[in-house]
JSON list of C-alpha atoms in Angstrom, two decimals:
[
{"chain": "A", "resi": 1, "resn": "MET", "atom": "CA", "xyz": [-19.00, -103.28, 2.83]},
{"chain": "A", "resi": 2, "resn": "ALA", "atom": "CA", "xyz": [-20.26, -106.98, 3.52]},
{"chain": "A", "resi": 3, "resn": "GLU", "atom": "CA", "xyz": [-19.55, -109.23, 0.40]},
{"chain": "A", "resi": 4, "resn": "GLN", "atom": "CA", "xyz": [-23.70, -109.39, -0.12]},
{"chain": "A", "resi": 5, "resn": "ASP", "atom": "CA", "xyz": [-23.67, -105.55, -0.38]},
{"chain": "A", "resi": 6, "resn": "GLU", "atom": "CA", "xyz": [-21.13, -105.71, -3.35]},
{"chain": "A", "resi": 7, "resn": "TRP", "atom": "CA", "xyz": [-23.91, -106.96, -5.77]},
{"chain": "A", "resi": 8, "resn": "VAL", "atom": "CA", "xyz": [-27.24, -105.45, -6.91]},
{"chain": "A", "resi": 9, "resn": "LYS", "atom": "CA", "xyz": [-30.32, -107.33, -8.19]},
{"chain": "A", "resi": 10, "resn": "LEU", "atom": "CA", "xyz": [-32.24, -105.97, -10.85]},
{"chain": "A", "resi": 11, "resn": "VAL", "atom": "CA", "xyz": [-35.68, -107.41, -11.65]},
{"chain": "A", "resi": 12, "resn": "SER", "atom": "CA", "xyz": [-37.61, -106.91, -15.08]},
{"chain": "A", "resi": 13, "resn": "LEU", "atom": "CA", "xyz": [-41.42, -106.52, -15.37]},
{"chain": "A", "resi": 14, "resn": "ASP", "atom": "CA", "xyz": [-41.49, -109.96, -16.63]},
{"chain": "A", "resi": 15, "resn": "GLY", "atom": "CA", "xyz": [-39.72, -111.35, -13.52]},
{"chain": "A", "resi": 16, "resn": "PHE", "atom": "CA", "xyz": [-35.97, -111.91, -14.92]},
{"chain": "A", "resi": 17, "resn": "GLU", "atom": "CA", "xyz": [-33.12, -111.20, -12.71]},
{"chain": "A", "resi": 18, "resn": "PHE", "atom": "CA", "xyz": [-30.02, -109.60, -13.34]},
{"chain": "A", "resi": 19, "resn": "LEU", "atom": "CA", "xyz": [-27.06, -109.66, -10.92]},
{"chain": "A", "resi": 20, "resn": "LEU", "atom": "CA", "xyz": [-24.63, -106.21, -11.37]},
{"chain": "A", "resi": 21, "resn": "PRO", "atom": "CA", "xyz": [-21.64, -105.58, -9.06]},
{"chain": "A", "resi": 22, "resn": "ARG", "atom": "CA", "xyz": [-22.86, -102.24, -7.06]},
{"chain": "A", "resi": 23, "resn": "ALA", "atom": "CA", "xyz": [-20.20, -100.27, -8.62]},
{"chain": "A", "resi": 24, "resn": "ALA", "atom": "CA", "xyz": [-21.34, -100.95, -12.29]},
{"chain": "A", "resi": 25, "resn": "ALA", "atom": "CA", "xyz": [-25.29, -100.13, -11.08]},
{"chain": "A", "resi": 26, "resn": "GLN", "atom": "CA", "xyz": [-24.06, -96.71, -9.58]},
{"chain": "A", "resi": 27, "resn": "GLY", "atom": "CA", "xyz": [-23.24, -95.85, -13.40]},
{"chain": "A", "resi": 28, "resn": "SER", "atom": "CA", "xyz": [-27.07, -94.87, -13.16]},
{"chain": "A", "resi": 29, "resn": "ASN", "atom": "CA", "xyz": [-27.88, -91.90, -11.06]},
{"chain": "A", "resi": 30, "resn": "THR", "atom": "CA", "xyz": [-31.19, -93.33, -10.42]},
{"chain": "A", "resi": 31, "resn": "LEU", "atom": "CA", "xyz": [-29.90, -96.73, -9.15]},
{"chain": "A", "resi": 32, "resn": "LYS", "atom": "CA", "xyz": [-27.37, -94.87, -7.02]},
{"chain": "A", "resi": 33, "resn": "ASP", "atom": "CA", "xyz": [-29.96, -92.72, -5.60]},
{"chain": "A", "resi": 34, "resn": "MET", "atom": "CA", "xyz": [-32.19, -95.79, -4.84]},
{"chain": "A", "resi": 35, "resn": "LEU", "atom": "CA", "xyz": [-29.21, -98.04, -3.47]},
{"chain": "A", "resi": 36, "resn": "ASP", "atom": "CA", "xyz": [-28.15, -94.88, -0.99]},
{"chain": "A", "resi": 37, "resn": "MET", "atom": "CA", "xyz": [-28.28, -96.13, 2.38]},
{"chain": "A", "resi": 38, "resn": "SER", "atom": "CA", "xyz": [-28.74, -92.49, 3.58]},
{"chain": "A", "resi": 39, "resn": "ILE", "atom": "CA", "xyz": [-32.18, -92.09, 1.80]},
{"chain": "A", "resi": 40, "resn": "GLY", "atom": "CA", "xyz": [-33.57, -95.05, 3.36]},
{"chain": "A", "resi": 41, "resn": "LEU", "atom": "CA", "xyz": [-35.44, -96.61, 0.46]},
{"chain": "A", "resi": 42, "resn": "ALA", "atom": "CA", "xyz": [-36.16, -100.43, 0.47]},
{"chain": "A", "resi": 43, "resn": "GLU", "atom": "CA", "xyz": [-34.02, -101.06, -2.41]},
{"chain": "A", "resi": 44, "resn": "ALA", "atom": "CA", "xyz": [-30.77, -100.07, -0.22]},
{"chain": "A", "resi": 45, "resn": "THR", "atom": "CA", "xyz": [-31.64, -102.45, 2.35]},
{"chain": "A", "resi": 46, "resn": "SER", "atom": "CA", "xyz": [-32.55, -105.37, 0.07]},
{"chain": "A", "resi": 47, "resn": "ASN", "atom": "CA", "xyz": [-30.18, -104.50, -2.86]},
{"chain": "A", "resi": 48, "resn": "THR", "atom": "CA", "xyz": [-33.03, -105.55, -5.15]},
{"chain": "A", "resi": 49, "resn": "VAL", "atom": "CA", "xyz": [-34.54, -102.95, -7.47]},
{"chain": "A", "resi": 50, "resn": "LYS", "atom": "CA", "xyz": [-37.52, -103.74, -9.51]},
{"chain": "A", "resi": 51, "resn": "LEU", "atom": "CA", "xyz": [-37.70, -102.18, -12.79]},
{"chain": "A", "resi": 52, "resn": "GLU", "atom": "CA", "xyz": [-40.79, -101.50, -15.28]},
{"chain": "A", "resi": 53, "resn": "TYR", "atom": "CA", "xyz": [-38.95, -102.79, -18.24]},
{"chain": "A", "resi": 54, "resn": "ARG", "atom": "CA", "xyz": [-39.19, -106.14, -20.06]},
{"chain": "A", "resi": 55, "resn": "ALA", "atom": "CA", "xyz": [-36.30, -108.20, -19.62]},
{"chain": "A", "resi": 56, "resn": "ALA", "atom": "CA", "xyz": [-34.90, -107.76, -23.39]},
{"chain": "A", "resi": 57, "resn": "VAL", "atom": "CA", "xyz": [-34.53, -104.25, -22.54]},
{"chain": "A", "resi": 58, "resn": "LEU", "atom": "CA", "xyz": [-33.41, -104.54, -19.01]},
{"chain": "A", "resi": 59, "resn": "GLN", "atom": "CA", "xyz": [-30.61, -106.63, -20.38]},
{"chain": "A", "resi": 60, "resn": "ILE", "atom": "CA", "xyz": [-29.35, -104.22, -22.75]},
{"chain": "A", "resi": 61, "resn": "VAL", "atom": "CA", "xyz": [-29.53, -101.57, -19.76]},
{"chain": "A", "resi": 62, "resn": "CYS", "atom": "CA", "xyz": [-27.09, -103.93, -17.46]},
{"chain": "A", "resi": 63, "resn": "GLU", "atom": "CA", "xyz": [-24.80, -104.59, -20.51]},
{"chain": "A", "resi": 64, "resn": "TYR", "atom": "CA", "xyz": [-24.62, -100.96, -21.05]},
{"chain": "A", "resi": 65, "resn": "LEU", "atom": "CA", "xyz": [-23.95, -100.35, -17.31]},
{"chain": "A", "resi": 66, "resn": "MET", "atom": "CA", "xyz": [-21.30, -103.15, -17.27]},
{"chain": "A", "resi": 67, "resn": "TYR", "atom": "CA", "xyz": [-19.71, -101.94, -20.56]},
{"chain": "A", "resi": 68, "resn": "ARG", "atom": "CA", "xyz": [-19.37, -98.45, -19.05]},
{"chain": "A", "resi": 69, "resn": "TYR", "atom": "CA", "xyz": [-17.91, -99.74, -15.93]},
{"chain": "A", "resi": 70, "resn": "GLN", "atom": "CA", "xyz": [-15.26, -101.79, -17.38]},
{"chain": "A", "resi": 71, "resn": "VAL", "atom": "CA", "xyz": [-14.00, -98.75, -19.95]},
{"chain": "A", "resi": 72, "resn": "ASN", "atom": "CA", "xyz": [-14.02, -96.51, -16.88]},
{"chain": "A", "resi": 73, "resn": "THR", "atom": "CA", "xyz": [-12.26, -98.86, -14.73]},
{"chain": "A", "resi": 74, "resn": "SER", "atom": "CA", "xyz": [-9.83, -100.53, -17.26]},
{"chain": "A", "resi": 75, "resn": "GLY", "atom": "CA", "xyz": [-7.46, -97.36, -17.72]},
{"chain": "A", "resi": 76, "resn": "SER", "atom": "CA", "xyz": [-6.82, -98.42, -21.42]},
{"chain": "A", "resi": 77, "resn": "LYS", "atom": "CA", "xyz": [-6.11, -96.02, -23.84]},
{"chain": "A", "resi": 78, "resn": "ASP", "atom": "CA", "xyz": [-7.24, -98.36, -26.72]},
{"chain": "A", "resi": 79, "resn": "GLU", "atom": "CA", "xyz": [-9.89, -97.62, -28.80]},
{"chain": "A", "resi": 80, "resn": "VAL", "atom": "CA", "xyz": [-13.52, -98.43, -27.20]},
{"chain": "A", "resi": 81, "resn": "PRO", "atom": "CA", "xyz": [-15.83, -100.15, -29.30]},
{"chain": "A", "resi": 82, "resn": "ASP", "atom": "CA", "xyz": [-19.17, -98.60, -30.28]},
{"chain": "A", "resi": 83, "resn": "PHE", "atom": "CA", "xyz": [-21.95, -99.62, -27.68]},
{"chain": "A", "resi": 84, "resn": "LEU", "atom": "CA", "xyz": [-24.71, -98.54, -29.92]},
{"chain": "A", "resi": 85, "resn": "GLU", "atom": "CA", "xyz": [-24.07, -101.55, -32.70]},
{"chain": "A", "resi": 86, "resn": "ARG", "atom": "CA", "xyz": [-25.31, -103.72, -30.05]},
{"chain": "A", "resi": 87, "resn": "ILE", "atom": "CA", "xyz": [-28.81, -102.45, -29.57]},
{"chain": "A", "resi": 88, "resn": "PRO", "atom": "CA", "xyz": [-31.14, -103.93, -31.99]},
{"chain": "A", "resi": 89, "resn": "PRO", "atom": "CA", "xyz": [-33.28, -101.48, -33.60]},
{"chain": "A", "resi": 90, "resn": "GLU", "atom": "CA", "xyz": [-36.71, -102.96, -32.76]},
{"chain": "A", "resi": 91, "resn": "LEU", "atom": "CA", "xyz": [-35.45, -102.25, -29.02]},
{"chain": "A", "resi": 92, "resn": "SER", "atom": "CA", "xyz": [-33.99, -98.67, -29.49]},
{"chain": "A", "resi": 93, "resn": "LEU", "atom": "CA", "xyz": [-37.12, -96.57, -28.41]},
{"chain": "A", "resi": 94, "resn": "GLU", "atom": "CA", "xyz": [-37.35, -98.56, -25.22]},
{"chain": "A", "resi": 95, "resn": "VAL", "atom": "CA", "xyz": [-33.78, -98.75, -24.41]},
{"chain": "A", "resi": 96, "resn": "LEU", "atom": "CA", "xyz": [-33.86, -95.06, -24.83]},
{"chain": "A", "resi": 97, "resn": "MET", "atom": "CA", "xyz": [-36.90, -94.67, -22.44]},
{"chain": "A", "resi": 98, "resn": "ALA", "atom": "CA", "xyz": [-34.93, -96.88, -19.71]},
{"chain": "A", "resi": 99, "resn": "SER", "atom": "CA", "xyz": [-31.81, -95.18, -20.08]},
{"chain": "A", "resi": 100, "resn": "ASP", "atom": "CA", "xyz": [-33.67, -91.51, -19.50]},
{"chain": "A", "resi": 101, "resn": "PHE", "atom": "CA", "xyz": [-35.27, -92.80, -16.47]},
{"chain": "A", "resi": 102, "resn": "LEU", "atom": "CA", "xyz": [-32.00, -94.55, -15.19]},
{"chain": "A", "resi": 103, "resn": "GLN", "atom": "CA", "xyz": [-30.12, -91.44, -16.33]},
{"chain": "A", "resi": 104, "resn": "ALA", "atom": "CA", "xyz": [-27.33, -93.64, -17.51]}
]
């Protein structure tokens, strides 16, 4: 896999761009399928996925994907802090809808 393929760009509805390691983005089943070269979607060749979520929501989704990736790869037996405390109540419904679509 080329170095450029190790990163994925997620683009929000309002044009903000977020870079994630491919391994972290694949924590979402939807993103994993979109980035699968065997399926042949344009997102797989460009490593860019445009999503219909505001940047504030997509930022939380990206933080969660990185959080989950780091927890799963750290191998630490320490207690993991609860991620839910990081979600502002005013964004919780939108984040829930995004996580449902992304299967994250």
